[in-house]
Amino acid sequence: MAPNVEVILEGFSLLEGPHWDIKNQCLYFLDFHKHSVHKYVPSTRKLTNAVIGNHNVSIIIPIKDKKDNFVITVDRSVSTITWDGESNTVLNLKKLYEVDHGTDHVFNDGKCDSSGRLWSGTMGAHASTIDGIPPGKGTLYSFQNNLVQNYRGGIGISNGIAFNKELGKMYYIDSMNGTVDQYDLDINRGTLSNLQPIFTREKHGFDECLFDGMTIDSDGNLWVAIFLGSKVIKIDPRRPETLLETIEFPASQITSVAFGGANLDELWVTSANFKEFSPGQKGGSLFKVTGINARGLPADEAVCEIHS
């Protein structure tokens, strides 16, 4: 049976950062251009949102064992908020870390590893168009216990992150670099080594596309959003350059993916609606894909102190 692609919500600008909350059976995501965080509950089809001032927000991740508390990225800062998931405003916006001082850089994608450490990277000043983002200005960071570590500079658009705890791997995408990369990850020390490209854009006919957000399934395969390609692809990172499956969407600007649902067997997919590119019929929509014969893993939450 072929995967079934369903449009769940429409009319957004730049959807990013889907995170499935397994405890509350809901999806958190954000609209980068509209400076808003969103919560969608599939069982009731209820959508709520809150605006974070006039700031770019690129991730929203629950804080472990802290009800209604989240880590978000705000421009070039990592911050925490309190949000009940119902109100149209958030409380207690507090900055934890700030990076790239003296620049107008902004954070993009980010994920937490199994220790609760946050990994996120920056890109040059976010312009009104993708073509306006300057190359090579971003940096990949990790954040834990008041420690900020800088791992990789010269990044164009810091993007997809996924982890394989059993193999000790972190997978990473710089969208301007044209590869999905692999690192060895020392989870205790929070260090990366042995950078290797494992999937290359040009070798698979994606020359005009960008690799964007990604997630990992319980079999260790990666699911990668193809921006300007109308696709999510499934690849096997243990066999470099191995494309396993392709899912097509009625939107060209696919931005990110996350597993969700009661059995973590649904793929939730975000998209954008940049007018300078052809967005497709349903650009700026949130999609749900079923019938994919794969399951995800519970999304890791952030571990950090909340100071009153």
CSV table of C-alpha atoms in Angstrom, one decimal:
chain,number,residue,atom,x,y,z
A,1,MET,CA,0.0,0.0,0.0
A,2,ALA,CA,1.3,3.4,-1.0
A,3,PRO,CA,1.7,6.1,1.7
A,4,ASN,CA,-1.3,8.3,2.2
A,5,VAL,CA,-0.6,12.1,2.3
A,6,GLU,CA,-3.3,14.2,4.0
A,7,VAL,CA,-3.4,18.0,4.3
A,8,ILE,CA,-4.2,18.7,8.0
A,9,LEU,CA,-3.7,22.5,8.2
A,10,GLU,CA,-3.2,25.2,5.5
A,11,GLY,CA,-2.4,28.9,5.1
A,12,PHE,CA,0.9,29.3,6.9
A,13,SER,CA,4.1,31.0,5.8
A,14,LEU,CA,7.2,29.1,6.9
A,15,LEU,CA,6.4,26.1,9.0
A,16,GLU,CA,9.3,24.4,10.8
A,17,GLY,CA,10.4,22.5,13.9
A,18,PRO,CA,7.7,19.8,14.3
A,19,HIS,CA,8.0,18.0,17.7
A,20,TRP,CA,5.7,15.3,18.8
A,21,ASP,CA,4.8,15.3,22.5
A,22,ILE,CA,4.2,11.6,23.3
A,23,LYS,CA,2.8,12.3,26.7
A,24,ASN,CA,0.2,14.7,25.6
A,25,GLN,CA,-0.3,13.3,22.1
A,26,CYS,CA,0.1,16.6,20.3
A,27,LEU,CA,2.3,18.3,17.8
A,28,TYR,CA,4.3,21.5,18.5
A,29,PHE,CA,5.6,23.4,15.5
A,30,LEU,CA,6.2,27.1,14.6
A,31,ASP,CA,5.8,29.6,11.8
A,32,PHE,CA,9.2,31.3,11.4
A,33,HIS,CA,7.9,34.3,9.5
A,34,LYS,CA,4.9,34.9,11.7
A,35,HIS,CA,7.0,34.6,14.9
A,36,SER,CA,4.6,32.1,16.4
A,37,VAL,CA,4.6,28.8,18.1
A,38,HIS,CA,1.7,26.3,17.6
A,39,LYS,CA,0.1,23.3,19.2
A,40,TYR,CA,-2.1,20.9,17.3
A,41,VAL,CA,-4.1,18.1,19.1
A,42,PRO,CA,-5.2,15.5,16.4
A,43,SER,CA,-7.8,13.9,18.6
A,44,THR,CA,-9.8,17.1,18.9
A,45,ARG,CA,-8.4,18.9,15.8
A,46,LYS,CA,-7.7,21.9,18.0
A,47,LEU,CA,-5.0,24.4,16.9
A,48,THR,CA,-3.7,27.0,19.2
A,49,ASN,CA,-0.8,29.5,18.9
A,50,ALA,CA,1.1,32.2,20.6
A,51,VAL,CA,3.2,35.0,19.1
A,52,ILE,CA,6.8,35.7,20.4
A,53,GLY,CA,6.9,39.4,19.8
A,54,ASN,CA,8.6,40.4,16.6
A,55,HIS,CA,11.3,37.7,16.8
A,56,ASN,CA,12.3,34.8,14.6
A,57,VAL,CA,11.5,31.5,16.4
A,58,SER,CA,12.9,28.3,15.0
A,59,ILE,CA,12.4,25.5,17.6
A,60,ILE,CA,10.1,24.6,20.4
A,61,ILE,CA,11.0,21.6,22.6
A,62,PRO,CA,9.4,20.7,25.9
A,63,ILE,CA,11.6,20.8,29.0
A,64,LYS,CA,11.7,17.4,30.7
A,65,ASP,CA,9.7,17.2,34.0
A,66,LYS,CA,8.7,20.9,33.7
A,67,LYS,CA,5.0,21.2,32.8
A,68,ASP,CA,4.2,24.0,30.3
A,69,ASN,CA,7.9,24.9,30.0
A,70,PHE,CA,9.8,24.9,26.7
A,71,VAL,CA,13.1,25.7,25.1
A,72,ILE,CA,12.9,27.9,22.1
A,73,THR,CA,15.3,29.8,19.9
A,74,VAL,CA,14.7,33.5,19.5
A,75,ASP,CA,16.8,35.2,16.9
A,76,ARG,CA,20.3,34.3,18.0
A,77,SER,CA,19.4,33.3,21.6
A,78,VAL,CA,18.3,30.1,23.3
A,79,SER,CA,15.5,31.0,25.7
A,80,THR,CA,12.8,29.4,27.8
A,81,ILE,CA,9.1,30.1,27.9
A,82,THR,CA,6.1,29.1,29.9
A,83,TRP,CA,3.1,28.4,27.7
A,84,ASP,CA,-0.1,26.5,28.6
A,85,GLY,CA,-0.8,25.6,25.0
A,86,GLU,CA,-4.0,27.6,25.1
A,87,SER,CA,-3.2,31.2,25.5
A,88,ASN,CA,-2.2,33.5,22.6
A,89,THR,CA,0.8,34.8,24.6
A,90,VAL,CA,3.6,33.2,26.5
A,91,LEU,CA,5.0,33.9,29.9
A,92,ASN,CA,8.5,34.2,31.4
A,93,LEU,CA,10.5,34.6,28.3
A,94,LYS,CA,14.1,34.2,29.6
A,95,LYS,CA,17.3,34.1,27.8
A,96,LEU,CA,19.7,31.2,28.6
A,97,TYR,CA,22.4,31.7,26.0
A,98,GLU,CA,23.3,34.1,23.2
A,99,VAL,CA,25.7,33.4,20.4
A,100,ASP,CA,27.3,35.1,17.4
A,101,HIS,CA,27.6,38.4,19.3
A,102,GLY,CA,27.7,41.6,17.2
A,103,THR,CA,26.0,40.0,14.2
A,104,ASP,CA,22.4,39.8,12.9
A,105,HIS,CA,22.6,36.0,12.6
A,106,VAL,CA,19.6,33.8,13.6
A,107,PHE,CA,19.2,30.2,14.8
A,108,ASN,CA,17.5,27.7,12.5
A,109,ASP,CA,16.8,24.0,13.2
A,110,GLY,CA,17.7,22.2,16.5
A,111,LYS,CA,17.1,19.0,18.4
A,112,CYS,CA,18.0,17.5,21.8
A,113,ASP,CA,20.0,14.3,22.2
A,114,SER,CA,19.2,11.6,24.8
A,115,SER,CA,21.0,13.5,27.6
A,116,GLY,CA,18.8,16.5,27.1
A,117,ARG,CA,21.6,18.5,25.5
A,118,LEU,CA,20.4,21.0,22.8
A,119,TRP,CA,22.1,21.1,19.4
A,120,SER,CA,21.3,24.0,17.2
A,121,GLY,CA,23.0,26.1,14.6
A,122,THR,CA,22.8,29.6,13.1
A,123,MET,CA,22.8,31.1,9.6
A,124,GLY,CA,23.5,34.6,8.3
A,125,ALA,CA,20.8,37.3,8.6
A,126,HIS,CA,17.5,35.9,7.5
A,127,ALA,CA,16.5,37.7,4.4
A,128,SER,CA,13.1,37.8,2.8
A,129,THR,CA,14.3,35.3,0.2
A,130,ILE,CA,16.4,32.1,0.5
A,131,ASP,CA,18.8,33.6,-2.1
A,132,GLY,CA,19.4,36.5,0.3
A,133,ILE,CA,21.0,34.4,3.0
A,134,PRO,CA,24.8,34.9,2.9
A,135,PRO,CA,26.8,31.7,2.7
A,136,GLY,CA,29.2,30.4,5.3
A,137,LYS,CA,28.2,32.7,8.2
A,138,GLY,CA,26.6,30.1,10.5
A,139,THR,CA,27.9,27.9,13.3
A,140,LEU,CA,26.7,24.6,14.9
A,141,TYR,CA,26.5,24.7,18.7
A,142,SER,CA,25.6,22.6,21.7
A,143,PHE,CA,24.1,23.8,25.0
A,144,GLN,CA,24.0,22.1,28.3
A,145,ASN,CA,24.6,23.0,32.0
A,146,ASN,CA,25.6,26.6,31.1
A,147,LEU,CA,28.2,25.3,28.7
A,148,VAL,CA,28.2,26.5,25.1
A,149,GLN,CA,30.3,24.5,22.7
A,150,ASN,CA,31.1,25.5,19.1
A,151,TYR,CA,31.6,22.6,16.7
A,152,ARG,CA,31.5,23.7,13.1
A,153,GLY,CA,31.7,27.1,11.5
A,154,GLY,CA,31.3,28.2,7.9
A,155,ILE,CA,27.7,26.9,7.7
A,156,GLY,CA,25.2,28.3,5.2
A,157,ILE,CA,21.9,27.1,6.6
A,158,SER,CA,22.2,25.0,9.7
A,159,ASN,CA,19.4,22.4,9.4
A,160,GLY,CA,18.3,18.8,10.0
A,161,ILE,CA,19.6,16.9,13.1
A,162,ALA,CA,19.0,13.3,14.1
A,163,PHE,CA,20.6,10.9,16.5
A,164,ASN,CA,21.2,7.1,16.6
A,165,LYS,CA,22.0,6.4,20.3
A,166,GLU,CA,22.9,2.8,19.8
A,167,LEU,CA,25.5,3.5,17.1
A,168,GLY,CA,26.7,6.7,18.7
A,169,LYS,CA,26.0,8.8,15.7
A,170,MET,CA,24.7,12.3,15.0
A,171,TYR,CA,23.4,13.2,11.5
A,172,TYR,CA,23.5,16.8,10.3
A,173,ILE,CA,22.5,18.9,7.3
A,174,ASP,CA,24.0,22.2,6.1
A,175,SER,CA,21.4,22.9,3.4
A,176,MET,CA,23.9,24.9,1.3
A,177,ASN,CA,26.5,22.1,1.4
A,178,GLY,CA,24.4,19.5,-0.5
A,179,THR,CA,25.1,16.6,1.8
A,180,VAL,CA,23.7,14.7,4.7
A,181,ASP,CA,26.6,14.3,7.1
A,182,GLN,CA,27.4,11.9,9.9
A,183,TYR,CA,29.4,12.4,13.1
A,184,ASP,CA,30.5,10.1,15.8
A,185,LEU,CA,28.9,11.5,19.0
A,186,ASP,CA,30.3,11.0,22.5
A,187,ILE,CA,27.1,11.4,24.4
A,188,ASN,CA,28.8,11.8,27.8
A,189,ARG,CA,31.2,14.4,26.8
A,190,GLY,CA,29.0,16.0,24.1
A,191,THR,CA,31.8,15.9,21.5
A,192,LEU,CA,31.7,15.2,17.7
A,193,SER,CA,34.3,13.6,15.6
A,194,ASN,CA,34.9,11.8,12.3
A,195,LEU,CA,32.8,13.9,10.0
A,196,GLN,CA,31.7,11.9,6.9
A,197,PRO,CA,29.2,12.7,4.1
A,198,ILE,CA,26.7,9.9,3.7
A,199,PHE,CA,24.2,11.2,1.1
A,200,THR,CA,25.0,13.6,-1.7
A,201,ARG,CA,22.5,15.8,-3.5
A,202,GLU,CA,24.0,15.8,-7.0
A,203,LYS,CA,24.3,12.0,-7.0
A,204,HIS,CA,20.5,11.5,-6.8
A,205,GLY,CA,19.2,14.2,-9.1
A,206,PHE,CA,18.4,16.8,-6.4
A,207,ASP,CA,20.7,19.5,-7.9
A,208,GLU,CA,18.1,22.2,-7.7
A,209,CYS,CA,16.8,21.2,-4.3
A,210,LEU,CA,18.0,21.7,-0.7
A,211,PHE,CA,18.2,19.1,2.1
A,212,ASP,CA,16.2,20.5,5.0
A,213,GLY,CA,14.9,19.0,8.3
A,214,MET,CA,15.0,15.3,9.1
A,215,THR,CA,14.2,12.6,11.6
A,216,ILE,CA,15.1,9.0,12.3
A,217,ASP,CA,13.0,5.9,12.6
A,218,SER,CA,13.3,2.9,14.9
A,219,ASP,CA,15.2,0.9,12.2
A,220,GLY,CA,17.9,3.6,12.0
A,221,ASN,CA,16.8,5.0,8.6
A,222,LEU,CA,16.6,8.8,8.0
A,223,TRP,CA,13.7,10.7,6.6
A,224,VAL,CA,14.8,13.9,5.0
A,225,ALA,CA,12.7,16.9,3.8
A,226,ILE,CA,13.6,18.0,0.3
A,227,PHE,CA,13.0,21.7,-0.1
A,228,LEU,CA,12.1,22.7,-3.7
A,229,GLY,CA,11.7,19.0,-4.4
A,230,SER,CA,8.1,18.3,-3.2
A,231,LYS,CA,9.5,15.2,-1.4
A,232,VAL,CA,10.5,13.4,1.7
A,233,ILE,CA,13.1,10.7,1.1
A,234,LYS,CA,14.0,7.7,3.2
A,235,ILE,CA,17.7,6.9,3.3
A,236,ASP,CA,19.9,4.3,5.0
A,237,PRO,CA,22.8,6.1,6.7
A,238,ARG,CA,24.7,2.9,7.3
A,239,ARG,CA,25.0,2.4,3.5
A,240,PRO,CA,26.2,5.7,2.0
A,241,GLU,CA,24.2,7.0,-1.0
A,242,THR,CA,21.3,4.5,-0.5
A,243,LEU,CA,17.9,5.9,-1.3
A,244,LEU,CA,15.2,3.6,0.0
A,245,GLU,CA,11.9,5.5,-0.7
A,246,THR,CA,10.4,8.7,-1.9
A,247,ILE,CA,7.1,10.3,-0.9
A,248,GLU,CA,5.6,13.1,-3.1
A,249,PHE,CA,3.7,16.1,-1.8
A,250,PRO,CA,1.5,18.8,-3.4
A,251,ALA,CA,3.9,21.4,-2.1
A,252,SER,CA,7.4,22.1,-3.3
A,253,GLN,CA,8.9,23.7,-0.2
A,254,ILE,CA,9.0,20.8,2.2
A,255,THR,CA,10.8,21.9,5.4
A,256,SER,CA,10.8,19.3,8.1
A,257,VAL,CA,9.5,15.9,9.4
A,258,ALA,CA,8.7,14.2,12.7
A,259,PHE,CA,7.1,10.9,13.7
A,260,GLY,CA,4.0,11.1,15.7
A,261,GLY,CA,0.7,9.5,16.6
A,262,ALA,CA,-0.2,7.0,19.3
A,263,ASN,CA,2.1,4.4,17.8
A,264,LEU,CA,4.6,6.8,16.3
A,265,ASP,CA,3.8,5.4,12.9
A,266,GLU,CA,2.6,8.7,11.3
A,267,LEU,CA,4.9,11.2,9.6
A,268,TRP,CA,4.1,14.8,10.2
A,269,VAL,CA,5.5,17.1,7.6
A,270,THR,CA,5.8,20.9,7.4
A,271,SER,CA,6.1,23.1,4.4
A,272,ALA,CA,6.7,26.7,3.4
A,273,ASN,CA,5.1,29.2,1.0
A,274,PHE,CA,7.9,31.4,-0.3
A,275,LYS,CA,6.4,33.4,-3.2
A,276,GLU,CA,9.7,33.7,-5.1
A,277,PHE,CA,9.6,30.0,-5.7
A,278,SER,CA,6.7,27.9,-7.0
A,279,PRO,CA,5.2,26.8,-3.7
A,280,GLY,CA,2.9,24.1,-5.2
A,281,GLN,CA,-0.8,23.8,-4.7
A,282,LYS,CA,-0.6,23.3,-0.9
A,283,GLY,CA,2.5,25.3,0.0
A,284,GLY,CA,2.5,26.4,3.7
A,285,SER,CA,0.6,23.4,4.8
A,286,LEU,CA,1.0,20.8,7.6
A,287,PHE,CA,0.7,17.2,6.3
A,288,LYS,CA,0.2,13.8,7.9
A,289,VAL,CA,1.5,10.7,6.1
A,290,THR,CA,0.2,7.3,7.1
A,291,GLY,CA,0.8,3.8,5.7
A,292,ILE,CA,4.6,4.3,5.7
A,293,ASN,CA,5.5,0.9,7.4
A,294,ALA,CA,7.9,2.6,9.8
A,295,ARG,CA,7.8,3.8,13.3
A,296,GLY,CA,9.7,6.7,15.0
A,297,LEU,CA,11.3,7.1,18.4
A,298,PRO,CA,10.0,9.3,21.2
A,299,ALA,CA,11.4,12.8,20.7
A,300,ASP,CA,14.0,13.7,23.3
A,301,GLU,CA,13.2,16.7,25.6
A,302,ALA,CA,15.5,19.4,26.9
A,303,VAL,CA,17.1,19.2,30.3
A,304,CYS,CA,17.8,22.6,31.7
A,305,GLU,CA,17.3,24.7,34.8
A,306,ILE,CA,14.4,27.1,35.0
A,307,HIS,CA,15.2,30.1,37.2
A,308,SER,CA,12.4,32.2,38.7
